[in-house]
mmCIF file of C-alpha atoms in Angstrom:
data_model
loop_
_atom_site.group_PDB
_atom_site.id
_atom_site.type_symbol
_atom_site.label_atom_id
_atom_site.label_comp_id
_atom_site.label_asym_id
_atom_site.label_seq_id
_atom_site.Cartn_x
_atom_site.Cartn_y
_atom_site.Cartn_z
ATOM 1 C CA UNK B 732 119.220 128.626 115.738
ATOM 2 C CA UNK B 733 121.828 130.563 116.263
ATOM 3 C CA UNK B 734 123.652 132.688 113.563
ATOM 4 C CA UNK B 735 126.546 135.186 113.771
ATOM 5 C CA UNK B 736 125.674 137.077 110.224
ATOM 6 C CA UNK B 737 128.489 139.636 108.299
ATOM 7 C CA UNK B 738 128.011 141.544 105.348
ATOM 8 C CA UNK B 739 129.342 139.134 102.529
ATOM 9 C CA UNK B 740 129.645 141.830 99.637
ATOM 10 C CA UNK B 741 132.674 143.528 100.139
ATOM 11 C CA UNK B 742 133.176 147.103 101.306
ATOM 12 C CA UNK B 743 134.695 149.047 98.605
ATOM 13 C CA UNK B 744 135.800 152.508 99.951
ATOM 14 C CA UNK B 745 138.260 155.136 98.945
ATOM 15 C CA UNK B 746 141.575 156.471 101.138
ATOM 16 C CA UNK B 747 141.024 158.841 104.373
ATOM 17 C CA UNK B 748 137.486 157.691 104.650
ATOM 18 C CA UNK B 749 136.079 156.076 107.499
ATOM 19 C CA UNK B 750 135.247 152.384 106.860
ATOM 20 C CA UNK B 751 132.537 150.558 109.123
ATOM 21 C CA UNK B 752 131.439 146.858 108.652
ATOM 22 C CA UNK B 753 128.831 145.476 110.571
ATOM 23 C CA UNK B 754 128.574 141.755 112.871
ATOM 24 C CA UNK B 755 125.056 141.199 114.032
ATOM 25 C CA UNK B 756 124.217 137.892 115.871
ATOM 26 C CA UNK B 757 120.796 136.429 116.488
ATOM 27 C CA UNK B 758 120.060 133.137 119.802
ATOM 28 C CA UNK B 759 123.319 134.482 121.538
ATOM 29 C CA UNK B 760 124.030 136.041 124.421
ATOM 30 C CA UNK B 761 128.389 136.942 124.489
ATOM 31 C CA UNK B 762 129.988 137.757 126.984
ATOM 32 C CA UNK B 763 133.047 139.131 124.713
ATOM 33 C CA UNK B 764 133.063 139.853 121.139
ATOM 34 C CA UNK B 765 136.885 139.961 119.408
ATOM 35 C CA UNK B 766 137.063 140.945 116.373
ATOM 36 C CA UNK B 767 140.106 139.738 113.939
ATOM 37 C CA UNK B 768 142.076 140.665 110.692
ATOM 38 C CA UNK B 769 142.825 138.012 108.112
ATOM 39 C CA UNK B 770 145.107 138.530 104.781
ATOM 40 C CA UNK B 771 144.869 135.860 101.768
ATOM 41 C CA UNK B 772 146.969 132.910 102.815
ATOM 42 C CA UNK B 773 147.436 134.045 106.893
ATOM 43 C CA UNK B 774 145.524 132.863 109.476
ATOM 44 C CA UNK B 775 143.291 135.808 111.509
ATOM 45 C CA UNK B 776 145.025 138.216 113.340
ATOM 46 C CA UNK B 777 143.464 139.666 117.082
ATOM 47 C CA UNK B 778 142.623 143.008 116.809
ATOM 48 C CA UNK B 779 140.226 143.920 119.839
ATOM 49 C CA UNK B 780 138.039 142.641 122.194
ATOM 50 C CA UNK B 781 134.891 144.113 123.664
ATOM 51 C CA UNK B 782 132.928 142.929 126.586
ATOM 52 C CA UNK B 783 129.038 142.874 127.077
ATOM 53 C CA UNK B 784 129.032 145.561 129.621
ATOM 54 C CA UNK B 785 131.579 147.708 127.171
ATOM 55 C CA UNK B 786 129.811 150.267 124.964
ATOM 56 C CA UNK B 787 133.027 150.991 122.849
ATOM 57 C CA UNK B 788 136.381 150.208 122.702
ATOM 58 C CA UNK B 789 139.128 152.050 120.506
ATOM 59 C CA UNK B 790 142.540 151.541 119.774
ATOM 60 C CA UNK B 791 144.689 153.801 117.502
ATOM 61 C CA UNK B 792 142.193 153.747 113.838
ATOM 62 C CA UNK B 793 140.174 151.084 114.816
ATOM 63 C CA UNK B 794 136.602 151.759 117.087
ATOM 64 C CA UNK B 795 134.194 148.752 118.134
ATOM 65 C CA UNK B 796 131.144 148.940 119.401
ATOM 66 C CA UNK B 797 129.028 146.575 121.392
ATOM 67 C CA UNK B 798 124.860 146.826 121.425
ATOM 68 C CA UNK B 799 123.331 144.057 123.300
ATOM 69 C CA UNK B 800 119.967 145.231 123.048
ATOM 70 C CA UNK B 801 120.650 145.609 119.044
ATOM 71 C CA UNK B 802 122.589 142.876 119.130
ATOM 72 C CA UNK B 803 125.155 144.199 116.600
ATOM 73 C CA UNK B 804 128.758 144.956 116.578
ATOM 74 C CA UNK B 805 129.795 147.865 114.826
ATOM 75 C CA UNK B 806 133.490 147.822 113.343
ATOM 76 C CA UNK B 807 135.248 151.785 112.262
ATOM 77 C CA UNK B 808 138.716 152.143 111.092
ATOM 78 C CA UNK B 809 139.204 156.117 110.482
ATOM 79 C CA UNK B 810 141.100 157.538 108.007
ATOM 80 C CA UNK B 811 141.484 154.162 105.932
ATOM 81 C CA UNK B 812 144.683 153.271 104.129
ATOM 82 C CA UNK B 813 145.231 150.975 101.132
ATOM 83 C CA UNK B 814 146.797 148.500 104.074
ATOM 84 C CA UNK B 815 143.813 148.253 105.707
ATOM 85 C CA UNK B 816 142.272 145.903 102.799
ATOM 86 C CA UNK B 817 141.334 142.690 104.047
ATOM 87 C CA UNK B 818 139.091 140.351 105.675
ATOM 88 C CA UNK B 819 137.664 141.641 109.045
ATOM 89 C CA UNK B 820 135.619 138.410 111.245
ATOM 90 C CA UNK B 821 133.773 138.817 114.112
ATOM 91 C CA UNK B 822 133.721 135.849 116.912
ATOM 92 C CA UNK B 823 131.555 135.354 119.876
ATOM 93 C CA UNK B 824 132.224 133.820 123.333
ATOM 94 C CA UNK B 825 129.393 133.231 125.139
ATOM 95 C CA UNK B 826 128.506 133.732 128.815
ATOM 96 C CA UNK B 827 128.055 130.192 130.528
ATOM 97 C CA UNK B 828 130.434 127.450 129.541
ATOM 98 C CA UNK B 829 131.885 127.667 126.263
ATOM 99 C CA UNK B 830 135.382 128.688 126.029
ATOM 100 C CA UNK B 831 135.163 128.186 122.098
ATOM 101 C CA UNK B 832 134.446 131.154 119.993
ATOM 102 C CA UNK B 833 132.311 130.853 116.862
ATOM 103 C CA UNK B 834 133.388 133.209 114.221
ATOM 104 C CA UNK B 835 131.588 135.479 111.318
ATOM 105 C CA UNK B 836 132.549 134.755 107.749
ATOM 106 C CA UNK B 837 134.004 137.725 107.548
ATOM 107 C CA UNK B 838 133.716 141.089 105.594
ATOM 108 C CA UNK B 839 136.156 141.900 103.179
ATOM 109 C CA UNK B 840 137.140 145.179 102.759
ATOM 110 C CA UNK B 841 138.662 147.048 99.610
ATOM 111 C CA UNK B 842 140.168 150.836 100.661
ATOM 112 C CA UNK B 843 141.195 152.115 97.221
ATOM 113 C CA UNK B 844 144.326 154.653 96.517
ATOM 114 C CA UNK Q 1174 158.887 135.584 119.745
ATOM 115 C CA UNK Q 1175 157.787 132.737 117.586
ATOM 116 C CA UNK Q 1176 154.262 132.526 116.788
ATOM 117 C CA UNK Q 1177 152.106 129.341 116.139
ATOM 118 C CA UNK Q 1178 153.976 127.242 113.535
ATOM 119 C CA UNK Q 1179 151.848 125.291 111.408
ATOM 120 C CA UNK Q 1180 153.492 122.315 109.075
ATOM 121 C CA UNK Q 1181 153.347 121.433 106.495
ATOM 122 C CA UNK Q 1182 151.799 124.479 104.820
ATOM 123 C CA UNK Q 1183 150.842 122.311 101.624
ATOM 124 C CA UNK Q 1184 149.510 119.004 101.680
ATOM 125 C CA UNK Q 1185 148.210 117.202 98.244
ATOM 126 C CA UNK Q 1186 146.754 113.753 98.650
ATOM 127 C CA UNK Q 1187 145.559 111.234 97.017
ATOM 128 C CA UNK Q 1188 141.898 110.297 98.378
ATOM 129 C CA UNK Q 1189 141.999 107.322 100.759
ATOM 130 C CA UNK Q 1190 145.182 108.209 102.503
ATOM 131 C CA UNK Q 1191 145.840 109.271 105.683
ATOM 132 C CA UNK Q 1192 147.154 112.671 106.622
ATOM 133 C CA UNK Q 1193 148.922 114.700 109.529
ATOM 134 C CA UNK Q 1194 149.094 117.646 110.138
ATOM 135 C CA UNK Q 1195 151.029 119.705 112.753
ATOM 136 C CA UNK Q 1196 151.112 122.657 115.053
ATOM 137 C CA UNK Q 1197 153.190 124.465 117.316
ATOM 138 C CA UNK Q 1198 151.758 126.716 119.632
ATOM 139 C CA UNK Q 1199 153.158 129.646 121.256
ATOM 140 C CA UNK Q 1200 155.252 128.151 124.298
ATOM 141 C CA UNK Q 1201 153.081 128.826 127.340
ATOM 142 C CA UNK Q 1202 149.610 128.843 126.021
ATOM 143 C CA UNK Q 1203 147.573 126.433 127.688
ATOM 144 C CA UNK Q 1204 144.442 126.246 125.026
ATOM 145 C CA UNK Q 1205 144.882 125.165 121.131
ATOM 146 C CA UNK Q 1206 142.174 125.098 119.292
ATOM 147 C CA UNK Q 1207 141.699 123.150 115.477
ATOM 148 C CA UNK Q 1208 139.462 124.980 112.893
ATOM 149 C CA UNK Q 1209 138.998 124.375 109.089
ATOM 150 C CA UNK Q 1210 138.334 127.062 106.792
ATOM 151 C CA UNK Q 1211 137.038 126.198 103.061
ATOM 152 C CA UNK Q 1212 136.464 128.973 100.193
ATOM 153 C CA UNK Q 1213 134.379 131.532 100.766
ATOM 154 C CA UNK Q 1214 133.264 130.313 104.409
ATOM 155 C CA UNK Q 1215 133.638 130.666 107.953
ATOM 156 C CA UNK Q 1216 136.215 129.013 110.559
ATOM 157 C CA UNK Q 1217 134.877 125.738 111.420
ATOM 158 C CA UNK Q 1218 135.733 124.619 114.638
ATOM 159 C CA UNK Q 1219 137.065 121.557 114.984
ATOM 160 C CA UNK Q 1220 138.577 120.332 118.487
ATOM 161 C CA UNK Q 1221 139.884 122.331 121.659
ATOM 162 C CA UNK Q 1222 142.373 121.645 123.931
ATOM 163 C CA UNK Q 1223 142.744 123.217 127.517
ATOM 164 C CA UNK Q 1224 145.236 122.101 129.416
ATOM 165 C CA UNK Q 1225 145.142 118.444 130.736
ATOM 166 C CA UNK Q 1226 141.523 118.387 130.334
ATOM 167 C CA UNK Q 1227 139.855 116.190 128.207
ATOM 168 C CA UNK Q 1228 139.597 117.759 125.021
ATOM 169 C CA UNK Q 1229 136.351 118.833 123.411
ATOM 170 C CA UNK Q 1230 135.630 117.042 120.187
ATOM 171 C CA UNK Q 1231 132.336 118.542 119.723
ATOM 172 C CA UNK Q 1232 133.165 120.053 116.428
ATOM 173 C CA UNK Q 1233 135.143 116.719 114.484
ATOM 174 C CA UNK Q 1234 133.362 116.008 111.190
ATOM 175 C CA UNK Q 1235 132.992 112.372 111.839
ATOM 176 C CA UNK Q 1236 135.545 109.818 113.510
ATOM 177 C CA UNK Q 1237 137.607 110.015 110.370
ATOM 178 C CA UNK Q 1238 139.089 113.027 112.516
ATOM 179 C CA UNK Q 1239 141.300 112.927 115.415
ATOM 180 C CA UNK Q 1240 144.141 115.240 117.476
ATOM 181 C CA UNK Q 1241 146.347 114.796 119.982
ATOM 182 C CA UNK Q 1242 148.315 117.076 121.981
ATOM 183 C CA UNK Q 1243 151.302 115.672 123.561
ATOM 184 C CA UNK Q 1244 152.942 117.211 127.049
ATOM 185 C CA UNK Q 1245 150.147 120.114 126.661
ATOM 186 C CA UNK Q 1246 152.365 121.614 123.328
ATOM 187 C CA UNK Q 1247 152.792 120.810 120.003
ATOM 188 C CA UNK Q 1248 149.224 118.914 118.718
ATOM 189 C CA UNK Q 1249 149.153 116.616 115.542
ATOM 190 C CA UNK Q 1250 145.597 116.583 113.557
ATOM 191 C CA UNK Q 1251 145.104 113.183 111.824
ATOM 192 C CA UNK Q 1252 142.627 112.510 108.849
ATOM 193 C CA UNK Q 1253 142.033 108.632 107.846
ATOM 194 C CA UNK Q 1254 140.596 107.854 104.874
ATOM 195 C CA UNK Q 1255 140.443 111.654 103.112
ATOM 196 C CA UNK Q 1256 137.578 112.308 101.085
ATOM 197 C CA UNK Q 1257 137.687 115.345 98.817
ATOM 198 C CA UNK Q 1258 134.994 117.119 100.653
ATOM 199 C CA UNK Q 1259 138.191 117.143 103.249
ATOM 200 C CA UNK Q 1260 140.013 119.794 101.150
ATOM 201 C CA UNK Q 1261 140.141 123.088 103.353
ATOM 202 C CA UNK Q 1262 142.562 125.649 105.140
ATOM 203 C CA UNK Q 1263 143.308 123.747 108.517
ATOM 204 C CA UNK Q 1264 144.095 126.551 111.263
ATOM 205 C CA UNK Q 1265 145.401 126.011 114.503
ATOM 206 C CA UNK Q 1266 145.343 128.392 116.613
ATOM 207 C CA UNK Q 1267 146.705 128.879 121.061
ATOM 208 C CA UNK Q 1268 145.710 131.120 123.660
ATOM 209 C CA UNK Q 1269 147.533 132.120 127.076
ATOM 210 C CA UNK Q 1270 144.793 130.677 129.100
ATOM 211 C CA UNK Q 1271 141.724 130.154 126.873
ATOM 212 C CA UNK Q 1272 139.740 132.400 129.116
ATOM 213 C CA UNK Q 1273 137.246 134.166 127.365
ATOM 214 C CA UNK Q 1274 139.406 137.366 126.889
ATOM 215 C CA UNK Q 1275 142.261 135.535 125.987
ATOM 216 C CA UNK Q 1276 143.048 136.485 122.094
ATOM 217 C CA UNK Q 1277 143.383 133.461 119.722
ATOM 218 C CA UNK Q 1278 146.824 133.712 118.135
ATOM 219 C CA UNK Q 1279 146.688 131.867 114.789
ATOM 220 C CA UNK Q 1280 148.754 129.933 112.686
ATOM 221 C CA UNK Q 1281 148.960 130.568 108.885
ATOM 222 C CA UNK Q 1282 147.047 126.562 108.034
ATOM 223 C CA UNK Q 1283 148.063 124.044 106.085
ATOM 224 C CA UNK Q 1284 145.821 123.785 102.778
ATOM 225 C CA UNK Q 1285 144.903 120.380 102.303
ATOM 226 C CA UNK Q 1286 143.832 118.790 99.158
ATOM 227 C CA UNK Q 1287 142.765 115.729 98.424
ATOM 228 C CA UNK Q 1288 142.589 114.854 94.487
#
C-alpha cells in the first residue's frame, strides 16, 4: 500500500543549528513534493515545492531535497531560530491523474533558545 | 489580500444534529479542496473541487458527508447525523489552478465537536 511516513518524535534542537527532518514514501511515484509549515490552531502554510527531476531546491534558510531512487525527501532549515518551531508535513502529487495531494503527519520541531 | 476564510472557527454539537460549515477561498482560485485533521494525525482528504467539474468525493467518510460549491467560490461542508467519531479540525483549503505545482493555501479549520 502506499504510505508517506515522517518522523513522529519531535526534533528537539538548539539555536544556530541546522535542523533536518526527513519524508520518505513507499508505492508512489510524485511528480512534485511541497512541503508545508503548520502552527497549533493554523492551517499549513506552503513553503516549497520540488519536482521529480529537481535534486534540490532552496529558498532563504530552508533546503529540500528530492531522491527518487531513495525515495526520501530531505527537509534543512540553517541556522534555526526559536520561530522556526513547528509542525513541518510533507505532501505528494503524483504523476498520472491525481490532482489531490496526500500529506505526511508531520514532524514537529522544537529549536530551543 | 484576504486569504481562505473559514467559519465558524468553533462548532460544539450535540450528536445527531446536522452541521455546516463554510469556506471562502481566495477569489480566483479555481480548486478547493476539504480535509479533516484529528489529534495527532494526518490531513484527511475529504472532497475536491476543480472548477465546473464534477467534484471528486473519493475521500467522504460515508454519505453522512456532503459539499457544495456554489458559482465556483465560497463551498459549504454539511454533516447529517454527527457522530462523535466526527470531531476533527475541518480545513479547507484553494489553489490558483489546482495544477500539480499550484501551492494549497489553507484556511485556519473549524474544530468541530460533537458531545
Amino acid at each position: 500500500s502506499q504510505k508517506i511516513e515522517q518522523n513522529s518524535e519531535a526534533l528537539n534542537i538548539q539555536e544556530g543549528k541546522t535542523a533536518t527532518l526527513t519524508c520518505n514514501y513507499t508505492n508512489y511515484s510524485p511528480a512534485y513534493l511541497q512541503w508545508y509549515r503548520q502552527d497549533p490552531g493554523r492551517g499549513p502554510v506552503f513553503l516549497l515545492l520540488i519536482r521529480e527531476n529537481e535534486k534540490e531546491k532552496r529558498k532563504e534558510r530552508l533546503k529540500v531535497t528530492f531522491d527518487t531512487t531513495l525515495k526520501q525527501s530531505l527537509f534543512h532549515i540553517t541556522a534555526s531560530q526559536p520561530a522556526d518551531s513547528a509542525t513541518y508535513l510533507c505532501a505528494l502529487f503524483t504523476s498520472g491523474g491525481s490532482y489531490i495531494p496526500t500529506f505526511g503527519r508531520g514532524t514537529s520541531l522544537i529549536v530551543h533558545p | 489580500g484576504a486569504g481562505v476564510s473559514q467559519s465558524p472557527s468553533n462548532k460544539v454539537t450535540e450528536k445527531g444534529k446536522d452541521v455546516e460549515l463554510r469556506c471562502d477561498p481566495i477569489s480566483g482560485h479555481t480548486a478547493l479542496y476539504w480535509y479533516r485533521q484529528s489529534l495527532g494525525q494526518g490531513l484527511e482528504f475529504l472532497i475536491y473541487f476543480q472548477g465546473n467539474s464534477a467534484p471528486d468525493k473519493s475521500g467522504l467518510p460515508s454519505d453522512r458527508f456532503s459539499a457544495e460549491r456554489t458559482g465556483g467560490s465560497v463551498s459549504t461542508l454539511t454533516i447529517q447525523r454527527t457522530q462523535q467519531e466526527d470531531s476533527a479540525v475541518y480545513l479547507c483549503a484553494s489553489s490558483l489552478s489546482g495544477e500539480r505545482n499550484s501551492p494549497l493555501h489553507f484556511g485556519n479549520g473549524t474544530r468541530l465537536t460533537v458531545t
